[in-house]
CSV table of C-alpha atoms in Angstrom, one decimal:
chain,number,residue,atom,x,y,z
A,1,GLU,CA,-26.0,-30.8,13.0
A,2,HIS,CA,-22.6,-32.3,14.3
A,3,PRO,CA,-19.7,-30.1,13.5
A,4,ILE,CA,-17.0,-32.6,14.5
A,5,LEU,CA,-18.3,-35.2,12.2
A,6,ALA,CA,-18.6,-32.6,9.3
A,7,ASN,CA,-14.8,-31.7,10.1
A,8,ARG,CA,-14.0,-35.4,9.5
A,9,ILE,CA,-15.8,-35.6,6.4
A,10,ARG,CA,-14.0,-32.5,4.9
A,11,TYR,CA,-10.9,-33.8,5.9
A,12,ASN,CA,-11.7,-37.3,4.3
A,13,VAL,CA,-12.3,-35.7,1.2
A,14,SER,CA,-9.4,-33.2,1.2
A,15,CYS,CA,-7.5,-36.3,1.7
A,16,TRP,CA,-9.4,-37.9,-1.2
A,17,ILE,CA,-8.4,-34.9,-3.5
A,18,ARG,CA,-5.0,-34.9,-2.7
A,19,ASN,CA,-4.5,-38.3,-3.2
A,20,LEU,CA,-6.3,-38.3,-6.6
A,21,ALA,CA,-4.4,-35.3,-7.8
A,22,ASN,CA,-0.9,-37.0,-6.5
A,23,GLU,CA,-1.6,-40.0,-8.5
A,24,VAL,CA,-2.8,-38.3,-11.8
A,25,ASN,CA,0.6,-36.1,-11.4
A,26,LEU,CA,3.0,-39.2,-10.9
A,27,VAL,CA,1.5,-41.1,-13.9
A,28,ALA,CA,1.6,-37.8,-16.3
A,29,LYS,CA,5.8,-37.8,-14.9
A,30,VAL,CA,6.1,-41.2,-17.1
A,31,SER,CA,3.2,-40.8,-19.6
A,32,ILE,CA,4.0,-40.4,-23.3
A,33,ILE,CA,0.9,-38.2,-23.4
A,34,GLU,CA,1.1,-34.9,-21.8
A,35,PHE,CA,-1.7,-34.1,-19.2
A,36,ASP,CA,-2.5,-32.7,-15.9
A,37,THR,CA,-5.3,-32.8,-13.4
A,38,LEU,CA,-7.3,-30.1,-15.0
A,39,LYS,CA,-7.3,-32.5,-18.2
A,40,ILE,CA,-8.3,-35.6,-16.4
A,41,LEU,CA,-10.6,-34.3,-14.2
A,42,GLY,CA,-12.1,-31.9,-16.5
A,43,GLU,CA,-12.6,-28.1,-16.0
A,44,GLU,CA,-16.1,-28.5,-14.1
A,45,LEU,CA,-15.0,-31.2,-11.8
A,46,HIS,CA,-11.3,-29.8,-11.2
A,47,GLU,CA,-12.8,-26.3,-10.1
A,48,GLN,CA,-15.3,-27.7,-7.9
A,49,CYS,CA,-12.3,-29.5,-6.3
A,50,PHE,CA,-10.4,-26.4,-6.0
A,51,LYS,CA,-13.3,-24.4,-4.3
A,52,TYR,CA,-13.9,-26.7,-2.0
A,53,LEU,CA,-10.6,-27.1,-0.6
A,54,LEU,CA,-10.6,-23.3,-0.5
A,55,SER,CA,-14.0,-23.2,1.5
A,56,VAL,CA,-12.8,-26.0,4.1
A,57,THR,CA,-9.9,-24.0,4.8
A,58,GLN,CA,-12.2,-21.4,6.5
A,59,LEU,CA,-10.0,-18.5,5.2
A,60,GLY,CA,-11.6,-17.9,2.0
A,61,ALA,CA,-14.7,-15.7,1.3
A,62,ASN,CA,-17.4,-18.1,2.9
A,63,GLY,CA,-15.1,-18.6,5.9
A,64,LYS,CA,-16.6,-16.7,8.3
A,65,GLU,CA,-20.1,-18.3,7.1
A,66,ILE,CA,-18.9,-22.0,7.6
A,67,MET,CA,-17.6,-21.1,11.2
A,68,ASP,CA,-20.7,-19.2,12.2
A,69,ARG,CA,-23.0,-22.2,11.1
A,70,ASP,CA,-20.6,-24.8,12.7
A,71,GLN,CA,-20.5,-22.3,16.0
A,72,ALA,CA,-24.5,-22.6,16.0
A,73,ALA,CA,-24.6,-26.2,15.6
A,74,ILE,CA,-22.1,-26.7,18.5
A,75,GLN,CA,-24.5,-24.6,20.7
A,76,SER,CA,-27.7,-26.4,19.5
A,77,SER,CA,-26.0,-29.9,19.9
A,78,ILE,CA,-24.3,-29.1,23.6
A,79,GLY,CA,-28.0,-27.7,24.2
A,80,ARG,CA,-30.0,-30.4,23.1
A,81,LYS,CA,-31.1,-33.5,24.9
A,82,GLY,CA,-29.8,-36.4,23.6
A,83,GLY,CA,-26.8,-34.5,22.0
A,84,PRO,CA,-23.4,-35.7,21.2
A,85,ALA,CA,-21.6,-36.3,24.6
A,86,HIS,CA,-17.9,-35.7,25.4
A,87,PRO,CA,-16.0,-37.2,28.3
A,88,GLN,CA,-14.7,-33.4,29.0
A,89,GLY,CA,-17.9,-31.8,28.6
A,90,GLU,CA,-18.9,-28.7,27.0
A,91,ALA,CA,-15.2,-27.6,27.0
A,92,GLY,CA,-13.7,-30.6,25.5
A,93,TYR,CA,-16.3,-30.9,22.7
A,94,VAL,CA,-15.3,-27.3,21.5
A,95,LYS,CA,-11.5,-28.2,21.9
A,96,GLU,CA,-11.9,-31.1,19.9
A,97,TYR,CA,-13.9,-29.4,17.2
A,98,LEU,CA,-11.1,-26.8,16.9
A,99,MET,CA,-8.4,-29.5,16.6
A,100,ILE,CA,-10.1,-31.2,13.8
A,101,ARG,CA,-10.3,-27.6,12.2
A,102,ASP,CA,-7.1,-26.7,12.0
A,103,VAL,CA,-6.3,-30.6,10.6
A,104,VAL,CA,-8.7,-29.9,7.9
A,105,CYS,CA,-7.2,-26.6,7.1
A,106,THR,CA,-3.5,-28.2,6.7
A,107,ALA,CA,-4.9,-31.1,4.6
A,108,ALA,CA,-7.0,-28.7,2.1
A,109,LEU,CA,-3.9,-26.5,1.8
A,110,SER,CA,-1.8,-29.9,1.0
A,111,GLY,CA,-4.5,-30.8,-1.3
A,112,LEU,CA,-4.0,-27.5,-3.2
A,113,TYR,CA,-0.3,-28.1,-4.0
A,114,PRO,CA,-0.7,-31.1,-6.2
A,115,LEU,CA,-4.3,-30.0,-7.8
A,116,LEU,CA,-2.8,-26.5,-8.8
A,117,HIS,CA,0.3,-28.2,-10.4
A,118,LEU,CA,-1.1,-27.1,-14.0
A,119,GLU,CA,0.4,-26.0,-17.2
A,120,ALA,CA,-1.6,-22.6,-16.8
A,121,THR,CA,-3.7,-21.7,-13.8
A,122,PRO,CA,-7.3,-20.8,-14.9
A,123,GLU,CA,-7.6,-17.1,-14.4
A,124,SER,CA,-10.9,-17.6,-12.3
A,125,TYR,CA,-8.8,-19.2,-9.7
A,126,THR,CA,-6.5,-16.5,-9.0
A,127,GLY,CA,-9.1,-14.3,-7.1
A,128,PRO,CA,-10.3,-16.6,-4.6
A,129,PHE,CA,-6.8,-18.2,-4.2
A,130,ILE,CA,-5.4,-14.4,-3.1
A,131,LYS,CA,-8.0,-14.2,-0.6
A,132,VAL,CA,-7.4,-17.5,1.3
A,133,LEU,CA,-3.8,-16.6,1.2
A,134,GLY,CA,-4.1,-13.3,2.3
A,135,ASN,CA,-5.6,-14.5,5.4
A,136,LEU,CA,-3.6,-17.6,5.7
A,137,PHE,CA,-0.1,-15.4,6.2
A,138,ILE,CA,-1.3,-13.7,9.1
A,139,ASP,CA,-1.7,-17.2,10.8
A,140,SER,CA,0.6,-18.3,13.4
A,141,ASP,CA,0.3,-22.0,12.2
A,142,GLU,CA,3.7,-22.3,10.6
A,143,ASP,CA,3.0,-25.5,9.4
A,144,ASN,CA,0.0,-24.3,7.3
A,145,ILE,CA,2.2,-21.3,5.9
A,146,LYS,CA,4.9,-24.1,4.7
A,147,VAL,CA,2.3,-25.9,3.0
A,148,ALA,CA,0.5,-22.7,1.5
A,149,ASN,CA,4.5,-21.8,0.1
A,150,LYS,CA,4.5,-24.7,-1.7
A,151,ALA,CA,0.8,-24.2,-3.4
A,152,THR,CA,2.0,-20.4,-4.2
A,153,GLU,CA,5.0,-21.8,-5.8
A,154,VAL,CA,3.1,-24.0,-8.6
A,155,VAL,CA,0.4,-21.3,-8.8
A,156,PHE,CA,2.6,-18.7,-9.7
A,157,VAL,CA,5.0,-20.4,-11.9
A,158,ALA,CA,2.1,-21.4,-14.1
A,159,LEU,CA,0.4,-17.8,-14.2
A,160,SER,CA,0.7,-15.4,-17.0
A,161,THR,CA,2.5,-12.1,-16.7
A,162,ALA,CA,-0.9,-10.1,-16.9
A,163,ASP,CA,-2.2,-12.1,-14.1
A,164,VAL,CA,0.4,-12.0,-11.7
A,165,LYS,CA,0.6,-7.8,-12.5
A,166,ASN,CA,-3.1,-8.1,-11.4
A,167,ILE,CA,-2.6,-9.9,-8.2
A,168,VAL,CA,0.2,-7.8,-7.2
A,169,LYS,CA,-1.9,-4.6,-7.8
A,170,GLN,CA,-4.8,-6.3,-5.6
A,171,CYS,CA,-2.3,-7.3,-2.9
A,172,LEU,CA,-0.9,-3.7,-2.9
A,173,GLU,CA,-4.2,-2.2,-2.2
A,174,MET,CA,-4.8,-4.7,0.4
A,175,SER,CA,-2.0,-3.8,2.2
A,176,TYR,CA,-3.5,-0.4,3.1
A,177,ARG,CA,-6.5,-2.0,4.4
A,178,GLU,CA,-7.5,-0.5,8.1
A,179,ASP,CA,-7.9,-3.8,9.5
A,180,MET,CA,-3.9,-3.9,10.2
A,181,HIS,CA,-4.1,-7.6,10.8
A,182,VAL,CA,-5.5,-8.6,7.2
A,183,SER,CA,-3.4,-5.9,5.7
A,184,ALA,CA,-0.3,-7.5,7.3
A,185,GLY,CA,-1.4,-10.5,5.5
A,186,TYR,CA,-1.4,-9.5,2.1
A,187,PHE,CA,1.7,-7.6,2.4
A,188,ASP,CA,3.5,-10.8,3.6
A,189,PHE,CA,1.9,-12.5,0.5
A,190,LEU,CA,3.3,-9.7,-1.9
A,191,ILE,CA,6.8,-10.4,-0.6
A,192,ARG,CA,6.0,-14.0,-1.2
A,193,ILE,CA,5.1,-13.2,-4.9
A,194,LEU,CA,8.3,-11.0,-5.2
A,195,ASN,CA,10.4,-13.7,-4.0
A,196,ILE,CA,8.8,-16.3,-6.2
A,197,LYS,CA,8.8,-14.4,-9.5
A,198,LYS,CA,11.4,-11.9,-9.1
A,199,GLN,CA,12.4,-9.6,-12.1
A,200,SER,CA,9.4,-10.8,-13.9
A,201,VAL,CA,7.3,-8.9,-11.7
A,202,GLU,CA,6.2,-5.8,-13.2
A,203,VAL,CA,6.6,-2.9,-10.5
A,204,ASP,CA,4.8,0.5,-10.3
A,205,LEU,CA,8.0,1.7,-8.8
A,206,PRO,CA,6.5,5.2,-7.2
A,207,MET,CA,3.6,3.1,-5.7
A,208,PHE,CA,6.0,0.4,-4.3
A,209,LEU,CA,8.2,3.0,-2.8
A,210,ASN,CA,5.3,4.6,-1.1
A,211,LEU,CA,4.2,1.4,0.2
A,212,VAL,CA,7.4,0.5,1.6
A,213,LEU,CA,7.7,3.9,3.6
A,214,TYR,CA,4.3,3.7,4.7
A,215,LYS,CA,4.8,0.5,6.3
A,216,LEU,CA,8.1,1.6,7.7
A,217,GLY,CA,6.2,4.2,9.6
A,218,HIS,CA,3.6,2.1,10.8
A,219,PRO,CA,2.8,2.1,14.5
A,220,LEU,CA,2.8,-1.6,14.8
A,221,ALA,CA,6.3,-3.6,15.0
A,222,ILE,CA,5.0,-6.3,12.6
A,223,HIS,CA,4.5,-3.9,9.7
A,224,ARG,CA,7.7,-2.4,10.2
A,225,SER,CA,9.6,-5.7,10.3
A,226,GLN,CA,7.6,-6.7,6.9
A,227,ALA,CA,8.9,-3.4,5.5
A,228,VAL,CA,12.5,-4.2,5.8
A,229,ARG,CA,11.8,-7.8,4.3
A,230,PHE,CA,10.0,-6.2,1.2
A,231,VAL,CA,13.2,-3.8,0.7
A,232,HIS,CA,15.4,-6.7,0.7
A,233,ALA,CA,13.0,-8.6,-1.5
A,234,MET,CA,12.8,-5.7,-4.1
A,235,SER,CA,16.9,-5.6,-3.9
A,236,GLU,CA,17.1,-9.5,-4.5
A,237,SER,CA,14.7,-9.2,-7.5
A,238,GLY,CA,16.6,-6.5,-9.1
A,239,HIS,CA,13.9,-3.9,-8.6
A,240,LEU,CA,15.9,-1.1,-6.5
A,241,LYS,CA,19.2,0.1,-8.1
A,242,ARG,CA,21.1,-0.9,-4.9
A,243,ARG,CA,20.9,-2.6,-1.5
A,244,HIS,CA,19.6,-0.5,1.4
A,245,LEU,CA,20.9,-1.3,4.7
A,246,ILE,CA,18.0,-1.4,7.3
A,247,SER,CA,18.5,-3.2,10.5
A,248,THR,CA,15.9,-4.2,12.8
A,249,ASN,CA,16.8,-1.0,14.6
A,250,CYS,CA,13.9,0.5,12.7
A,251,LEU,CA,11.5,-1.6,15.1
A,252,VAL,CA,12.2,0.7,17.6
A,253,PRO,CA,10.3,3.6,17.6
A,254,SER,CA,12.8,6.1,19.1
A,255,THR,CA,14.9,5.3,15.9
A,256,LEU,CA,12.0,5.1,13.5
A,257,LYS,CA,11.7,8.6,12.2
A,258,ARG,CA,15.3,8.7,11.5
A,259,VAL,CA,15.2,5.4,9.4
A,260,GLN,CA,12.3,6.5,7.4
A,261,ARG,CA,13.5,9.7,6.6
A,262,ASN,CA,17.0,8.4,5.6
A,263,LEU,CA,15.4,5.7,3.5
A,264,SER,CA,13.1,8.5,1.7
A,265,THR,CA,16.1,10.4,1.1
A,266,GLU,CA,18.0,7.7,-0.6
A,267,PHE,CA,15.2,6.8,-2.5
A,268,SER,CA,14.8,10.3,-3.6
A,269,ALA,CA,18.6,10.5,-4.7
A,270,ASP,CA,18.2,7.1,-6.6
A,271,TYR,CA,14.8,7.9,-8.6
A,272,PRO,CA,14.8,11.7,-9.2
A,273,GLN,CA,12.9,11.1,-12.5
A,274,LEU,CA,9.9,9.8,-10.5
A,275,THR,CA,9.6,12.8,-7.9
A,276,TYR,CA,6.6,13.9,-9.2
A,277,GLN,CA,4.9,10.7,-9.9
A,278,PHE,CA,6.0,9.7,-6.0
A,279,TRP,CA,4.7,13.0,-4.7
A,280,LYS,CA,1.3,12.6,-6.3
A,281,THR,CA,1.0,9.1,-5.3
A,282,ALA,CA,1.9,9.9,-1.7
A,283,TYR,CA,-0.7,12.6,-1.6
A,284,ALA,CA,-3.6,11.0,-3.2
A,285,ARG,CA,-2.8,8.4,-0.9
A,286,LEU,CA,-2.9,10.3,2.2
A,287,ALA,CA,-6.7,11.1,2.0
A,288,THR,CA,-7.7,7.3,2.2
A,289,LEU,CA,-5.2,6.8,5.5
A,290,HIS,CA,-6.3,6.5,9.0
A,291,ARG,CA,-5.2,9.8,11.1
A,292,CYS,CA,-2.4,7.7,12.6
A,293,HIS,CA,-0.4,7.4,9.5
A,294,HIS,CA,-0.8,11.0,8.5
A,295,ALA,CA,2.4,12.2,10.2
A,296,SER,CA,4.5,9.7,9.0
A,297,THR,CA,3.3,10.1,5.5
A,298,ILE,CA,4.1,13.7,5.4
A,299,ARG,CA,7.4,12.9,7.0
A,300,TYR,CA,8.5,11.0,4.1
A,301,LEU,CA,7.4,13.4,1.4
A,302,ALA,CA,9.9,16.1,2.4
A,303,PRO,CA,13.1,14.5,1.3
A,304,TRP,CA,11.7,14.6,-2.5
A,305,ILE,CA,11.0,18.4,-2.4
A,306,ASN,CA,15.2,18.3,-2.7
A,307,ASN,CA,14.7,17.0,-6.4
A,308,MET,CA,12.4,19.9,-7.6
A,309,ASP,CA,13.3,22.7,-9.7
A,310,LEU,CA,10.0,24.4,-9.7
A,311,GLY,CA,11.2,26.9,-12.5
A,312,ARG,CA,11.8,23.7,-14.8
A,313,MET,CA,9.1,22.0,-14.1
A,314,PRO,CA,5.7,22.3,-16.3
A,315,VAL,CA,4.2,25.2,-14.5
A,316,ALA,CA,0.9,23.2,-13.9
A,317,ASP,CA,2.8,20.6,-12.0
A,318,ALA,CA,5.1,23.1,-9.9
A,319,HIS,CA,1.8,25.2,-8.9
A,320,ASP,CA,0.3,21.7,-8.1
A,321,VAL,CA,3.3,20.7,-5.8
A,322,LEU,CA,2.8,24.3,-4.0
A,323,GLU,CA,-0.8,24.0,-3.7
A,324,ASN,CA,-0.3,20.5,-2.0
A,325,ILE,CA,1.9,21.9,0.7
A,326,LEU,CA,-0.4,24.9,1.4
A,327,VAL,CA,-3.1,22.2,1.7
A,328,LEU,CA,-0.9,19.8,4.0
A,329,THR,CA,-0.2,22.9,5.9
A,330,ASP,CA,-3.5,23.9,6.3
A,331,LYS,CA,-5.0,20.6,7.2
A,332,TYR,CA,-2.2,19.0,9.5
A,333,HIS,CA,-0.1,21.7,10.7
A,334,ASP,CA,-2.0,22.2,14.4
A,335,MET,CA,-1.7,18.4,14.7
A,336,HIS,CA,1.6,17.6,13.1
A,337,ALA,CA,3.8,20.6,13.0
A,338,GLU,CA,7.1,19.4,13.1
A,339,GLU,CA,6.5,17.3,9.9
A,340,THR,CA,4.6,20.4,7.7
A,341,SER,CA,7.4,22.4,9.0
A,342,SER,CA,10.0,20.2,7.4
A,343,LEU,CA,8.0,20.6,4.1
A,344,TRP,CA,8.7,24.4,4.2
A,345,ARG,CA,12.1,23.9,5.3
A,346,ALA,CA,13.0,21.6,2.6
A,347,LEU,CA,11.5,23.9,0.1
A,348,ALA,CA,13.8,26.7,1.5
A,349,ALA,CA,17.0,24.6,1.4
A,350,THR,CA,16.5,23.9,-2.6
A,351,GLY,CA,17.6,27.7,-3.4
A,352,GLU,CA,16.7,31.0,-4.0
A,353,HIS,CA,14.8,30.4,-7.2
A,354,ASN,CA,12.3,27.9,-5.6
A,355,VAL,CA,11.6,30.4,-3.0
A,356,ARG,CA,11.2,33.2,-5.6
A,357,PHE,CA,9.0,31.0,-8.0
A,358,ALA,CA,6.7,30.3,-4.7
A,359,VAL,CA,6.3,33.7,-3.7
A,360,ASN,CA,5.3,34.8,-7.3
A,361,TYR,CA,2.7,31.7,-7.0
A,362,PHE,CA,1.3,33.0,-3.6
A,363,VAL,CA,1.1,36.5,-5.0
A,364,GLU,CA,-1.0,35.1,-7.9
A,365,VAL,CA,-3.1,32.9,-5.7
A,366,VAL,CA,-3.9,36.0,-3.6
A,367,ALA,CA,-5.0,37.9,-6.9
A,368,ARG,CA,-7.1,35.1,-8.0
A,369,ASP,CA,-9.0,33.9,-4.8
A,370,ARG,CA,-9.4,36.3,-1.7
A,371,SER,CA,-11.6,33.9,-0.1
A,372,GLU,CA,-11.1,33.6,3.6
A,373,GLU,CA,-9.8,30.0,3.4
A,374,ALA,CA,-7.2,30.9,0.9
A,375,MET,CA,-6.0,33.7,2.8
A,376,ASP,CA,-5.7,31.4,5.9
A,377,ALA,CA,-3.6,28.8,4.1
A,378,LEU,CA,-1.3,31.5,2.7
A,379,GLN,CA,-0.8,33.1,5.8
A,380,ASN,CA,0.3,29.7,7.5
A,381,GLY,CA,2.6,28.9,4.5
A,382,CYS,CA,4.1,32.4,4.1
A,383,GLN,CA,5.0,32.3,8.1
A,384,LEU,CA,6.7,28.9,7.7
A,385,LEU,CA,8.4,30.0,4.8
A,386,PHE,CA,9.6,33.3,6.4
A,387,ASP,CA,11.0,31.3,9.4
A,388,HIS,CA,13.4,29.5,6.9
A,389,THR,CA,14.0,31.9,4.7
A,390,ALA,CA,14.0,35.4,6.2
A,391,PRO,CA,17.1,37.1,4.6
A,392,VAL,CA,16.2,35.4,1.0
A,393,LEU,CA,12.6,36.2,1.4
A,394,THR,CA,12.9,39.9,2.3
A,395,GLY,CA,15.0,40.4,-0.7
A,396,ILE,CA,12.7,38.6,-2.8
A,397,LEU,CA,9.6,40.6,-1.7
A,398,VAL,CA,11.7,44.1,-2.1
A,399,ALA,CA,12.1,43.1,-5.6
A,400,LEU,CA,8.3,42.4,-5.8
A,401,LEU,CA,7.5,45.6,-4.5
A,402,VAL,CA,9.7,47.3,-6.9
A,403,ASN,CA,7.6,45.8,-9.7
A,404,VAL,CA,4.4,46.8,-7.9
A,405,GLU,CA,5.5,50.4,-7.9
A,406,ALA,CA,6.7,50.2,-11.4
A,407,SER,CA,3.1,49.3,-12.4
A,408,LEU,CA,1.7,52.1,-10.4
A,409,VAL,CA,3.9,54.6,-12.2
A,410,ALA,CA,2.6,52.8,-15.4
A,411,GLY,CA,-1.0,53.4,-14.2
A,412,GLY,CA,-0.7,57.1,-13.6
A,413,GLY,CA,0.2,56.3,-9.7
A,414,LYS,CA,-3.9,56.6,-9.0
A,415,ALA,CA,-4.9,52.7,-9.5
A,416,VAL,CA,-4.4,49.5,-7.2
A,417,ALA,CA,-1.3,47.6,-8.9
A,418,ASP,CA,-2.3,45.3,-11.4
A,419,TRP,CA,-0.9,41.9,-9.9
A,420,SER,CA,-0.8,40.0,-13.3
A,421,PHE,CA,1.3,43.1,-14.8
A,422,ALA,CA,3.6,42.9,-11.3
A,423,MET,CA,4.4,39.3,-12.0
A,424,LYS,CA,5.4,40.3,-15.7
A,425,LYS,CA,2.6,38.1,-17.2
A,426,THR,CA,0.7,40.5,-19.1
A,427,GLU,CA,0.3,40.0,-22.7
A,428,GLY,CA,-0.7,43.8,-23.4
A,429,SER,CA,-0.4,47.1,-21.2
A,430,PRO,CA,-2.0,47.2,-18.1
A,431,ALA,CA,-5.7,47.9,-17.4
A,432,ALA,CA,-6.6,51.4,-17.4
A,433,PRO,CA,-7.1,52.7,-14.0
A,434,GLU,CA,-10.7,53.9,-12.7
A,435,ALA,CA,-11.4,57.1,-11.2
A,436,GLY,CA,-11.3,57.0,-7.3
A,437,ASP,CA,-9.0,54.3,-6.9
A,438,SER,CA,-6.1,54.5,-4.5
A,439,LEU,CA,-3.6,52.5,-3.3
């Protein structure tokens, strides 16, 4: 019923936990017997203290519930006859409540540092801890962030490799959240993990490279700034082969496209063996992103096509990539013509052998699927490919027609050409023509 009094009690309890944990840790330093706060308090009480400190920060899972309850109590107290008076009236009462709430948050975070100074962090602690820190790292209160940094240090030193890997995975996914404020907090926390654990962090490199490029193309400057810090953190931790020079110029929208494209080109040159994994990771992620990220994602895909030799890739993978390019063109060309055109331009630049492979695949698609949707997608794709490869494409098509003509002759000149025969992929002779068929 009295939110200010409630906050004072939360503050006192947070300080009590902090002081108790500090005393235990001080005694443990000079004791012959090894122990920590978990052994002294016992698992049940220790976990209760941990959850209490998280809850009163009002940054965790139940933070909104506590906040809503306090706000309701404030309104009820102010409106109730005989309710708590304040020299500055209602505005003064709310201001004092908010001030004490911030002090409570700092006290609770200060308590986490000595409480979590353990030989091994319990597995059940990591999930709730991440939820608090993901929200905290977007807070503008620098004091709270400094206090939280100390807590993260002791937690991650004591975490197993498997736990760290799980936390990194969760933070990576949360960094794509549509709530841009929250996603920025989790991404900041991910940078913090890299800075603390460095080389010991197991990295799914295709996913990390995608995340960097995604953030670098973000419409909000805070995310682009984080991307620069993330690249530096990955370089410092040894997860990248070299240092990538990205200045704060990437924060300026006019240079954004160039910086993102250049970094993607550098990544593709450094990690050609990850090309297909990187491509599929980006393509799968595209379906989950808000439309404001579609253009930048397609843009950073294009440089990776330079690594592809479609004829030497597994046939299923090569066909998969070409199908993806057709789908991207069909879905996004009207809105993002420059970006989708860059995919075909990149394909054309890889050489005649890849263009020939693509044309052969398109013919196979036509033979297999004559639906209106397939025809529309192929028409758009072929037009864009022709725009960038007119002389080469003409020669390829002439050679293809020669094969078609040969199949007609083999069939007596009366049947529609057998496309699989024209593509030289038949296991036997072409099917016998039926009477009445004509070219």
